[in-house]
Coordinates of C-alpha atoms and ligand atoms in Angstrom, one line a residue:
Chain A
M399 CA 112.0 112.3 49.7
D400 CA 113.6 115.2 48.0
I401 CA 116.0 116.9 50.4
S402 CA 114.5 120.3 49.9
L403 CA 111.1 118.8 50.7
Q404 CA 112.5 117.3 53.8
I405 CA 113.9 120.6 54.9
K406 CA 110.6 122.3 54.2
S407 CA 108.8 119.7 56.2
L408 CA 111.2 120.1 59.2
L409 CA 110.7 123.9 59.1
N410 CA 107.0 123.4 58.9
E411 CA 107.1 121.2 62.0
A412 CA 109.4 123.6 63.8
E413 CA 107.1 126.5 63.1
L414 CA 104.0 124.6 64.4
Y415 CA 105.7 123.5 67.6
R416 CA 106.9 127.1 68.2
A417 CA 103.3 128.4 67.7
Q418 CA 102.0 125.9 70.2
G419 CA 104.6 126.8 72.8
L420 CA 106.5 123.6 72.5
F421 CA 109.9 125.3 72.4
P422 CA 112.4 122.5 72.9
E423 CA 110.6 120.5 70.2
A424 CA 110.7 123.4 67.9
K425 CA 114.4 124.0 68.6
D426 CA 115.2 120.4 67.8
K427 CA 113.5 120.6 64.4
Y428 CA 115.2 123.9 63.5
H429 CA 118.6 122.3 64.4
A430 CA 117.8 119.2 62.3
A431 CA 116.9 121.5 59.4
S432 CA 120.0 123.6 59.6
V433 CA 122.2 120.4 59.8
M434 CA 120.6 119.3 56.5
I435 CA 121.0 122.7 54.9
H436 CA 124.7 122.7 55.8
K437 CA 125.1 119.5 53.8
I438 CA 123.8 120.9 50.5
D439 CA 126.5 122.5 48.4
K440 CA 124.7 124.5 45.9
L441 CA 121.7 126.2 47.6
K442 CA 121.0 129.7 46.4
N443 CA 120.3 131.6 49.6
K444 CA 122.0 129.1 51.9
D445 CA 123.6 131.7 54.2
N446 CA 120.5 133.8 54.5
L447 CA 118.5 130.7 55.3
L448 CA 120.9 129.5 58.0
K449 CA 121.0 133.0 59.5
A450 CA 117.2 133.1 59.7
I451 CA 117.1 129.7 61.4
S452 CA 119.7 130.6 64.0
G453 CA 117.7 133.7 64.7
K454 CA 114.6 131.6 65.3
I455 CA 116.6 129.3 67.6
Q456 CA 117.9 132.2 69.6
S457 CA 114.5 133.7 70.1
L458 CA 113.2 130.3 71.2
E459 CA 116.0 130.1 73.8
K460 CA 115.0 133.4 75.1
K461 CA 111.4 132.4 75.4
T462 CA 112.3 129.1 77.1
E463 CA 114.3 131.0 79.6
K464 CA 111.5 133.4 80.3
V465 CA 109.1 130.5 81.0
E466 CA 111.6 128.7 83.2
T467 CA 112.8 131.6 85.3
G468 CA 109.4 133.2 85.6
P469 CA 108.1 133.4 89.1
S470 CA 106.2 130.2 90.0
S471 CA 103.5 132.0 91.9
P472 CA 103.3 135.7 90.9
E473 CA 101.0 138.1 92.6
L474 CA 97.5 137.7 91.1
S475 CA 94.9 140.3 90.5
E476 CA 92.4 140.8 93.2
K477 CA 89.8 139.0 91.1
G478 CA 92.0 135.9 90.8
Q479 CA 92.7 135.9 94.5
N480 CA 89.0 136.2 95.3
L481 CA 88.3 133.2 93.1
I482 CA 90.9 131.1 94.9
K483 CA 89.4 132.1 98.2
N484 CA 85.9 131.0 97.1
L485 CA 86.9 127.9 95.3
F486 CA 89.4 126.5 97.8
G487 CA 88.1 127.5 101.2
E488 CA 84.8 127.3 103.1
N489 CA 85.4 129.2 106.2
D490 CA 87.4 132.4 106.6
L491 CA 90.5 130.6 107.8
Q492 CA 90.5 128.1 105.0
K493 CA 90.0 131.0 102.5
A494 CA 93.1 132.8 103.8
V495 CA 95.1 129.6 103.9
A496 CA 94.1 128.8 100.3
L497 CA 95.7 132.1 99.3
A498 CA 98.9 131.1 101.0
K499 CA 98.8 127.7 99.3
F500 CA 98.7 129.4 95.9
G501 CA 101.6 131.6 96.9
Q502 CA 99.5 134.8 97.5
F503 CA 101.3 135.4 100.8
E504 CA 100.9 139.2 101.1
R505 CA 97.1 139.1 100.7
A506 CA 97.0 135.9 102.9
I507 CA 98.8 137.8 105.7
V508 CA 96.3 140.7 105.5
E509 CA 93.4 138.3 105.8
L510 CA 95.0 136.3 108.5
E511 CA 95.8 139.4 110.5
A512 CA 92.1 140.3 110.5
L513 CA 91.4 136.8 111.8
L514 CA 93.6 137.4 114.8
R515 CA 90.7 139.3 116.3
D516 CA 88.6 136.2 116.2
D517 CA 88.9 134.0 119.2
V518 CA 88.1 130.9 117.3
Y519 CA 90.7 131.4 114.6
R520 CA 93.4 133.3 116.5
V521 CA 95.9 130.6 117.1
D522 CA 95.6 129.0 113.6
A523 CA 95.7 132.4 112.0
G524 CA 98.9 133.1 114.0
K525 CA 100.6 129.9 112.9
N526 CA 99.7 130.6 109.3
I527 CA 101.1 134.1 109.5
I528 CA 104.3 132.6 110.7
R529 CA 104.2 130.2 107.8
C530 CA 103.7 133.0 105.3
K531 CA 106.5 135.1 106.8
M532 CA 108.8 132.2 106.4
A533 CA 107.8 131.8 102.8
I534 CA 108.2 135.4 101.7
A535 CA 110.9 136.6 104.1
S536 CA 112.9 134.4 106.5
V537 CA 112.7 132.4 109.7
D538 CA 114.1 135.5 111.4
D539 CA 111.0 137.4 110.4
A540 CA 108.9 134.7 111.8
I541 CA 110.9 134.8 115.1
D542 CA 110.5 138.6 115.2
Q543 CA 106.8 138.2 114.8
Y544 CA 106.7 135.8 117.7
H545 CA 108.6 138.2 119.9
Q546 CA 106.2 141.0 118.9
W547 CA 103.2 138.8 119.9
L548 CA 105.0 137.9 123.1
A549 CA 105.4 141.5 124.0
G550 CA 101.8 142.4 123.2
D551 CA 98.6 141.3 124.7
L552 CA 96.7 139.9 121.7
F553 CA 97.4 136.3 122.6
N554 CA 97.0 134.7 126.0
G555 CA 99.8 132.5 127.4
H556 CA 98.2 129.3 126.3
Q557 CA 97.7 130.5 122.8
L558 CA 101.3 131.8 122.5
E559 CA 102.6 128.5 123.8
S560 CA 100.8 126.8 121.0
I561 CA 102.5 129.0 118.5
R562 CA 105.8 128.5 120.2
T563 CA 105.5 124.8 120.0
Y564 CA 104.7 125.1 116.4
L565 CA 107.6 127.4 115.5
Q566 CA 110.4 126.0 117.7
P567 CA 110.7 122.7 115.9
I568 CA 110.8 124.5 112.5
I569 CA 113.7 126.6 113.8
D570 CA 115.4 123.5 115.1
R571 CA 115.0 121.6 111.9
K572 CA 116.6 124.4 110.0
G573 CA 119.6 124.1 112.3
I574 CA 119.2 127.7 113.6
D575 CA 120.4 128.0 117.2
K576 CA 117.6 130.0 118.7
I577 CA 115.4 129.2 121.6
L578 CA 112.0 131.0 121.7
P579 CA 111.1 132.2 125.2
V580 CA 108.2 130.3 126.8
P581 CA 105.3 132.7 127.6
V582 CA 105.4 133.7 131.2
S583 CA 102.0 132.4 132.3
E584 CA 102.8 129.0 130.8
K585 CA 106.1 128.9 132.7
D586 CA 104.2 129.4 135.9
E587 CA 101.8 126.7 135.2
I588 CA 104.5 124.2 134.4
N589 CA 106.4 125.1 137.5
T590 CA 103.5 124.8 139.9
G591 CA 102.1 121.8 138.0
A592 CA 98.8 122.6 139.7
D593 CA 96.9 123.1 136.5
S594 CA 96.1 120.3 134.2
G595 CA 97.1 122.4 131.2
G596 CA 100.6 122.7 132.7
I597 CA 100.9 119.0 133.2
E598 CA 99.8 118.4 129.6
F599 CA 102.8 120.3 128.3
S600 CA 105.3 118.3 130.3
M601 CA 103.9 115.0 129.0
P602 CA 106.3 112.7 127.3
E603 CA 104.7 113.1 123.9
P604 CA 105.1 116.8 123.2
E605 CA 102.6 118.5 120.9
E606 CA 105.3 119.8 118.7
E607 CA 105.6 116.5 117.0
I608 CA 102.3 117.0 115.2
L609 CA 102.3 119.0 112.0
D610 CA 99.5 121.3 111.1
I611 CA 96.9 119.2 109.5
T612 CA 94.5 120.7 107.0
S613 CA 92.4 117.7 106.2
I614 CA 92.2 114.0 106.8
G615 CA 90.9 111.0 104.9
I616 CA 89.3 108.4 107.1
T617 CA 89.1 104.9 105.7
F618 CA 86.4 103.1 107.6
T619 CA 87.4 99.6 108.7
S620 CA 84.0 98.5 109.9
G621 CA 80.3 99.4 109.7
T622 CA 78.3 100.3 106.6
H623 CA 81.1 102.4 105.1
K624 CA 83.7 99.7 105.5
G625 CA 86.6 100.1 103.1
K626 CA 85.5 103.6 102.0
M627 CA 87.7 106.6 102.4
V628 CA 86.1 109.9 103.1
E629 CA 87.9 113.2 103.2
F630 CA 87.1 115.8 105.9
D631 CA 88.5 119.3 106.4
V632 CA 90.1 119.9 109.8
N633 CA 88.4 123.0 111.2
F634 CA 90.5 123.5 114.2
Q635 CA 93.6 121.9 115.5
S636 CA 95.1 122.1 118.9
G637 CA 98.2 120.0 119.1
G638 CA 97.2 116.5 118.5
T639 CA 93.5 117.1 118.7
L640 CA 91.7 117.7 115.5
S641 CA 88.1 119.1 115.4
L642 CA 86.0 118.5 112.3
I643 CA 82.7 120.1 111.7
I644 CA 80.5 117.6 109.8
S645 CA 77.5 119.0 108.1
K646 CA 74.2 117.5 109.1
N647 CA 73.9 116.3 105.5
D648 CA 76.9 114.1 105.9
K649 CA 76.0 112.8 109.3
G650 CA 75.3 109.4 108.0
L651 CA 79.0 109.0 107.5
I652 CA 79.8 109.4 111.2
E653 CA 76.6 107.9 112.6
E654 CA 78.3 104.8 113.8
L655 CA 81.3 106.5 115.4
K656 CA 81.3 107.0 119.1
K657 CA 83.6 108.3 121.7
G658 CA 86.6 105.9 122.3
D659 CA 86.4 104.3 118.8
D660 CA 89.8 103.7 117.2
L661 CA 90.3 104.8 113.6
D662 CA 93.1 102.8 112.3
D663 CA 93.5 104.0 108.8
I664 CA 93.7 107.8 108.5
Q665 CA 95.5 109.8 105.9
F666 CA 96.7 113.2 107.2
Y667 CA 97.2 116.0 104.8
S668 CA 99.4 118.9 105.9
P669 CA 100.7 121.7 103.7
I670 CA 104.2 120.2 103.8
A671 CA 103.6 116.5 104.0
M672 CA 101.0 113.7 103.8
F673 CA 101.2 110.7 106.1
K674 CA 99.2 107.9 107.5
G675 CA 98.3 107.3 111.1
T676 CA 95.7 106.5 113.6
A677 CA 93.4 108.4 115.9
V678 CA 90.8 107.9 118.6
V679 CA 87.4 109.6 118.7
A680 CA 87.7 111.9 121.7
N681 CA 84.3 113.5 121.4
K682 CA 81.3 113.7 119.2
T683 CA 78.8 116.4 119.8
R684 CA 75.8 117.9 118.0
I685 CA 76.0 121.7 117.7
D686 CA 72.8 123.1 119.1
T687 CA 73.1 126.8 118.4
G688 CA 74.4 129.2 115.9
P689 CA 74.8 129.0 112.2
K690 CA 76.1 125.4 112.3
Q691 CA 73.1 124.2 114.3
G692 CA 72.4 120.6 113.6
D693 CA 76.0 119.9 112.4
F694 CA 78.3 117.7 114.3
C695 CA 81.6 118.4 115.9
L696 CA 83.9 115.4 115.9
D697 CA 87.1 115.6 118.0
L698 CA 89.9 113.2 117.1
K699 CA 93.0 112.6 119.1
V700 CA 95.9 111.6 117.0
T701 CA 97.4 108.5 118.5
S702 CA 100.2 107.8 116.0
T703 CA 101.5 109.0 112.8
Chain B
M1079 CA 84.5 115.4 97.0
A1080 CA 81.1 116.3 95.6
I1081 CA 79.0 118.5 97.7
F1082 CA 75.5 117.1 98.2
N1083 CA 72.6 119.1 99.5
L1084 CA 70.0 116.3 99.5
K1085 CA 67.4 118.6 101.1
K1086 CA 67.6 121.0 98.2
R1087 CA 68.4 118.1 95.9
E1088 CA 71.5 119.7 94.6
I1089 CA 74.8 118.2 93.7
E1090 CA 78.0 120.0 92.9
C1091 CA 80.9 118.0 91.5
K1092 CA 84.3 118.6 90.2
V1093 CA 85.8 117.5 86.9
V1094 CA 89.5 118.2 86.2
Y1095 CA 91.2 118.3 82.7
Y1096 CA 94.6 116.8 83.2
G1097 CA 97.5 116.2 80.8
P1098 CA 100.9 117.4 79.7
G1099 CA 101.6 121.1 79.1
R1100 CA 100.3 122.5 75.8
C1101 CA 98.2 119.4 75.0
G1102 CA 95.0 121.5 74.7
K1103 CA 93.3 121.5 78.1
T1104 CA 92.6 125.2 78.1
T1105 CA 91.4 125.0 74.5
N1106 CA 88.9 122.3 75.4
L1107 CA 87.5 124.5 78.1
E1108 CA 87.4 127.5 75.9
Y1109 CA 85.4 125.5 73.3
V1110 CA 83.0 124.3 76.0
F1111 CA 82.6 127.9 77.1
K1112 CA 81.9 129.1 73.6
S1113 CA 79.7 126.3 72.4
Y1114 CA 77.5 125.3 75.4
K1115 CA 76.1 128.7 76.3
K1116 CA 73.0 127.1 77.8
Q1117 CA 74.9 125.0 80.2
V1118 CA 77.5 127.6 81.1
T1119 CA 76.5 129.3 84.4
G1120 CA 79.4 131.7 84.9
E1121 CA 82.5 133.3 83.5
M1122 CA 85.5 131.2 82.5
V1123 CA 88.4 132.4 84.5
S1124 CA 91.9 131.7 83.4
I1125 CA 94.9 132.5 85.5
N1126 CA 97.7 132.8 83.1
T1127 CA 101.3 133.8 83.0
E1128 CA 102.8 135.8 80.3
G1129 CA 102.5 133.9 77.1
D1130 CA 99.2 132.4 77.8
R1131 CA 100.5 129.5 79.8
T1132 CA 98.1 128.3 82.4
L1133 CA 99.6 129.3 85.7
F1134 CA 97.3 128.0 88.4
F1135 CA 94.2 126.7 86.7
D1136 CA 91.3 127.5 84.4
F1137 CA 87.8 127.4 85.9
L1138 CA 84.4 127.1 84.3
P1139 CA 81.1 126.4 86.1
I1140 CA 78.4 124.6 84.2
G1141 CA 75.0 123.3 85.1
L1142 CA 73.3 120.2 83.7
G1143 CA 69.8 121.0 84.9
K1144 CA 67.8 118.4 86.7
I1145 CA 68.8 114.8 86.4
K1146 CA 66.6 112.3 88.3
G1147 CA 65.2 115.1 90.4
C1148 CA 68.6 116.5 91.3
D1149 CA 70.0 119.8 90.2
I1150 CA 73.5 119.0 89.0
R1151 CA 76.2 121.6 88.9
V1152 CA 79.7 120.9 87.7
Q1153 CA 83.0 122.8 88.2
L1154 CA 85.4 122.3 85.3
Y1155 CA 89.1 122.9 86.0
T1156 CA 92.3 122.5 84.1
V1157 CA 95.7 122.1 85.7
P1158 CA 99.0 123.7 84.6
G1159 CA 101.3 121.4 82.8
Q1160 CA 104.7 122.6 83.6
V1161 CA 106.7 120.5 86.0
K1162 CA 107.3 123.3 88.4
Y1163 CA 103.6 123.6 89.2
S1164 CA 103.2 120.2 90.6
S1165 CA 101.9 121.5 93.9
T1166 CA 99.2 123.4 92.1
R1167 CA 98.2 120.4 90.2
K1168 CA 97.8 118.5 93.5
L1169 CA 95.7 121.3 95.0
V1170 CA 93.4 121.5 92.0
L1171 CA 93.0 117.7 92.0
R1172 CA 91.8 117.6 95.5
G1173 CA 88.3 116.3 95.9
V1174 CA 88.0 115.5 92.1
D1175 CA 85.0 113.5 91.0
G1176 CA 85.9 112.9 87.4
I1177 CA 88.9 113.4 85.1
V1178 CA 89.5 114.0 81.4
F1179 CA 93.0 113.1 80.5
V1180 CA 93.9 115.1 77.4
A1181 CA 96.8 113.4 75.5
D1182 CA 98.8 115.2 72.8
S1183 CA 98.8 113.2 69.5
L1184 CA 102.1 114.8 68.4
E1185 CA 104.7 112.2 68.1
V1186 CA 107.2 114.5 69.8
R1187 CA 105.0 114.6 72.9
R1188 CA 104.8 110.8 73.4
E1189 CA 106.9 110.6 76.5
K1190 CA 105.3 113.7 78.0
N1191 CA 101.9 112.1 77.8
M1192 CA 103.1 109.1 79.7
I1193 CA 104.9 111.1 82.4
S1194 CA 101.8 113.2 82.9
L1195 CA 99.6 110.1 83.3
K1196 CA 102.0 108.7 85.8
D1197 CA 101.9 112.0 87.7
L1198 CA 98.1 111.9 87.7
Q1199 CA 98.3 108.4 89.2
S1200 CA 100.7 109.3 92.0
N1201 CA 98.8 112.5 92.8
L1202 CA 95.5 110.6 93.1
K1203 CA 97.2 108.0 95.2
E1204 CA 98.2 110.7 97.7
Y1205 CA 94.6 111.5 98.1
G1206 CA 93.8 107.8 98.7
K1207 CA 92.3 107.4 95.2
S1208 CA 93.1 104.8 92.6
I1209 CA 93.4 105.8 88.9
F1210 CA 91.6 102.5 88.2
K1211 CA 88.6 103.5 90.1
V1212 CA 88.2 107.2 89.5
P1213 CA 85.9 108.1 86.5
L1214 CA 88.4 108.8 83.8
I1215 CA 88.1 109.6 80.0
M1216 CA 90.9 110.0 77.5
Q1217 CA 91.0 112.4 74.7
Y1218 CA 93.6 112.1 71.9
N1219 CA 93.8 115.7 70.9
K1220 CA 95.2 117.6 67.9
R1221 CA 94.1 115.0 65.3
D1222 CA 93.5 117.8 62.8
L1223 CA 97.3 118.2 62.4
A1224 CA 97.5 115.0 60.4
D1225 CA 96.2 117.0 57.5
E1226 CA 99.1 119.3 57.7
G1227 CA 101.7 116.6 57.5
I1228 CA 102.8 116.9 61.1
P1229 CA 103.8 113.5 62.5
L1230 CA 101.1 112.2 64.8
M1231 CA 100.8 108.9 66.7
S1232 CA 98.2 106.5 65.6
I1233 CA 95.1 106.0 67.8
E1234 CA 96.2 102.4 68.3
Q1235 CA 99.6 103.4 69.5
M1236 CA 98.2 106.0 71.9
D1237 CA 95.8 103.3 73.2
R1238 CA 98.7 101.0 73.7
D1239 CA 100.8 103.7 75.4
L1240 CA 98.2 105.1 77.7
N1241 CA 95.2 103.0 77.9
R1242 CA 96.3 99.3 77.8
Q1243 CA 95.7 98.8 81.4
L1244 CA 93.2 101.4 82.2
K1245 CA 90.8 100.5 79.4
V1246 CA 88.8 103.7 79.8
P1247 CA 86.7 105.3 77.1
S1248 CA 88.9 107.3 74.7
F1249 CA 88.0 109.8 71.9
P1250 CA 90.0 111.4 69.2
G1251 CA 89.6 115.1 69.2
S1252 CA 90.6 118.5 67.9
A1253 CA 90.0 121.1 70.6
V1254 CA 90.7 124.0 68.2
K1255 CA 88.1 122.8 65.8
G1256 CA 85.8 121.5 68.6
T1257 CA 85.7 117.9 67.4
G1258 CA 85.4 115.4 70.2
V1259 CA 85.2 118.0 72.9
G1260 CA 81.5 117.5 73.6
V1261 CA 81.5 113.8 73.5
T1262 CA 84.5 113.6 75.8
L1263 CA 82.9 115.9 78.4
K1264 CA 79.5 114.2 78.2
T1265 CA 81.0 110.8 78.6
C1266 CA 83.0 112.0 81.6
L1267 CA 80.0 113.5 83.2
M1268 CA 78.0 110.4 82.7
E1269 CA 80.7 108.3 84.3
T1270 CA 81.1 110.7 87.1
L1271 CA 77.4 110.8 87.9
K1272 CA 77.2 107.0 87.7
S1273 CA 80.1 106.7 90.2
L1274 CA 78.5 109.3 92.5
Q1275 CA 75.3 107.3 92.3
R1276 CA 77.0 104.1 93.2
E1277 CA 78.6 105.8 96.2
F1278 CA 75.9 108.0 97.5
K1279 CA 72.6 106.8 95.9
W1280 CA 71.4 110.3 95.2
A1281 CA 68.9 109.4 92.4
K1282 CA 65.7 107.8 93.5
Ligands
GDP162 N1 96.2 122.1 65.8 C1 95.7 122.0 67.0 N2 96.2 122.8 68.0 C2 95.7 122.7 69.2 C3 94.7 121.8 69.6 N3 94.4 122.0 70.9 C4 95.2 122.9 71.3 N4 96.0 123.4 70.4 C5 97.1 124.4 70.5 O1 98.1 124.0 71.4 C6 98.6 125.0 72.2 C7 98.4 124.8 73.6 O2 97.0 124.7 73.9 P1 96.4 124.9 75.4 O3 95.0 124.7 75.4 O4 96.9 126.2 75.9 O5 97.2 123.7 76.2 P2 97.2 123.4 77.8 O6 98.5 123.7 78.2 O7 96.9 122.0 77.8 O8 96.1 124.2 78.4 C8 97.8 126.3 71.7 O9 98.6 126.9 70.7 C9 96.6 125.7 71.0 O10 96.1 126.5 70.0 C10 94.1 121.0 68.5 O11 93.2 120.2 68.7 N5 94.7 121.2 67.3
MG163 MG1 96.3 125.5 80.0

């Protein structure tokens, strides 16, 4: 091919890649073109051409940098945030957590704080507030938040203890030398050992080993669903016990499960990791009242991960 | 996972457009939005960064009407292509029922196609799904650029690169012109509904 045609075709390619946002590819082609132009001795407007190309390359470099250094999860419009809530969460807690997963921490905190008033969601909302604070600020902020809750009366001792056992291992993992104070009422229980709640906390397998699990996939190893994996959202978690609300429409999936059954193939999904493990059915109850009437509540005790 | 409401005889399922950055996923959805007015049931929402790059995802709800007595609604999503959004890709992929893999026919994007397909496989695996079992359709996009003298891979080469083992239906396309967009989506929806039928026997 005629060299000027070759150059023209390279520039043509470069221009198209640039227009399509393929900046590194465009840059390569501009480079190749300018190498070729350099080699031609008598070209009328050689200098101008080379200057124009190097200008293009510079602007591409700027654009590339902008893309690469741009925030990976900028604050979205309220409309965008609402969409995320509706598409990625079913209940209010999941909706707030979805915001956090998409990096919308400020709004997530606002929504989670509102959920602190709700008995059902309080502890999980608290843990997720801690998680958001660590994401946008620092572990110190999360620790401050714990101290604030400890001084206030929003949480009872049991609930606070659950938050403490969530946060302390994170602090430890980060190598920060800080010990969160145990809520007073919990200390009493542990000391007297009279209450079963207290004994539970001094059990050899501490709750803190279990990450927050947002959903699980159960692969049935027997029965009509044998070999099939079904995903369920975890509605509540208290340490190693997961509660799933299973809609009456899906009750066929859990019909054959009964208390004491072992589930040997479970995939756990948590915001920071996914892992396999086993669990035992701790309880299966039909919800008889309220908006979830007719649905089932399945409690699973995680036995190993 | 698809949501079934067997009492109301409604199914809502999720189809995700996957592929390397700038291969034309958003353009596919835009074309569907423009050209299938009857099926489109809501706004197309794009969450973009500066410079029209998909940041989190695009979303478009469509309805197929009644099929075998069931009202079928489909949520179409795209994922962002840039490497740094891998966690978003994973979130969007969760519970997916069918996938359109949009591959870029540009020769210079050959490797990016393969990396993205590999990424799809490993993300599916983390959800306990196999790329060999999930309803999957390939689209070899930007075929129109052949006319402009831009180096493209041949269909045979793309099949060899991406589809040798998978052997899924594949279609050439040009999302800007709209060619191949409809047939890709229709085939994907058919495969998706077939697979949901095998699993859940919703059609009588
Ligand atoms: N010539 C041509 N350009 C296309 C085609 N599909 C997409 N593009 C262009 O490729 C660029 C990236 O497309 P986009 O849909 O944003 O890609 P995404 O990152 O996969 O969502 C845009 O400039 C589009 O106009 C096509 O079929 N032919
Ligand atoms: Mg896009």
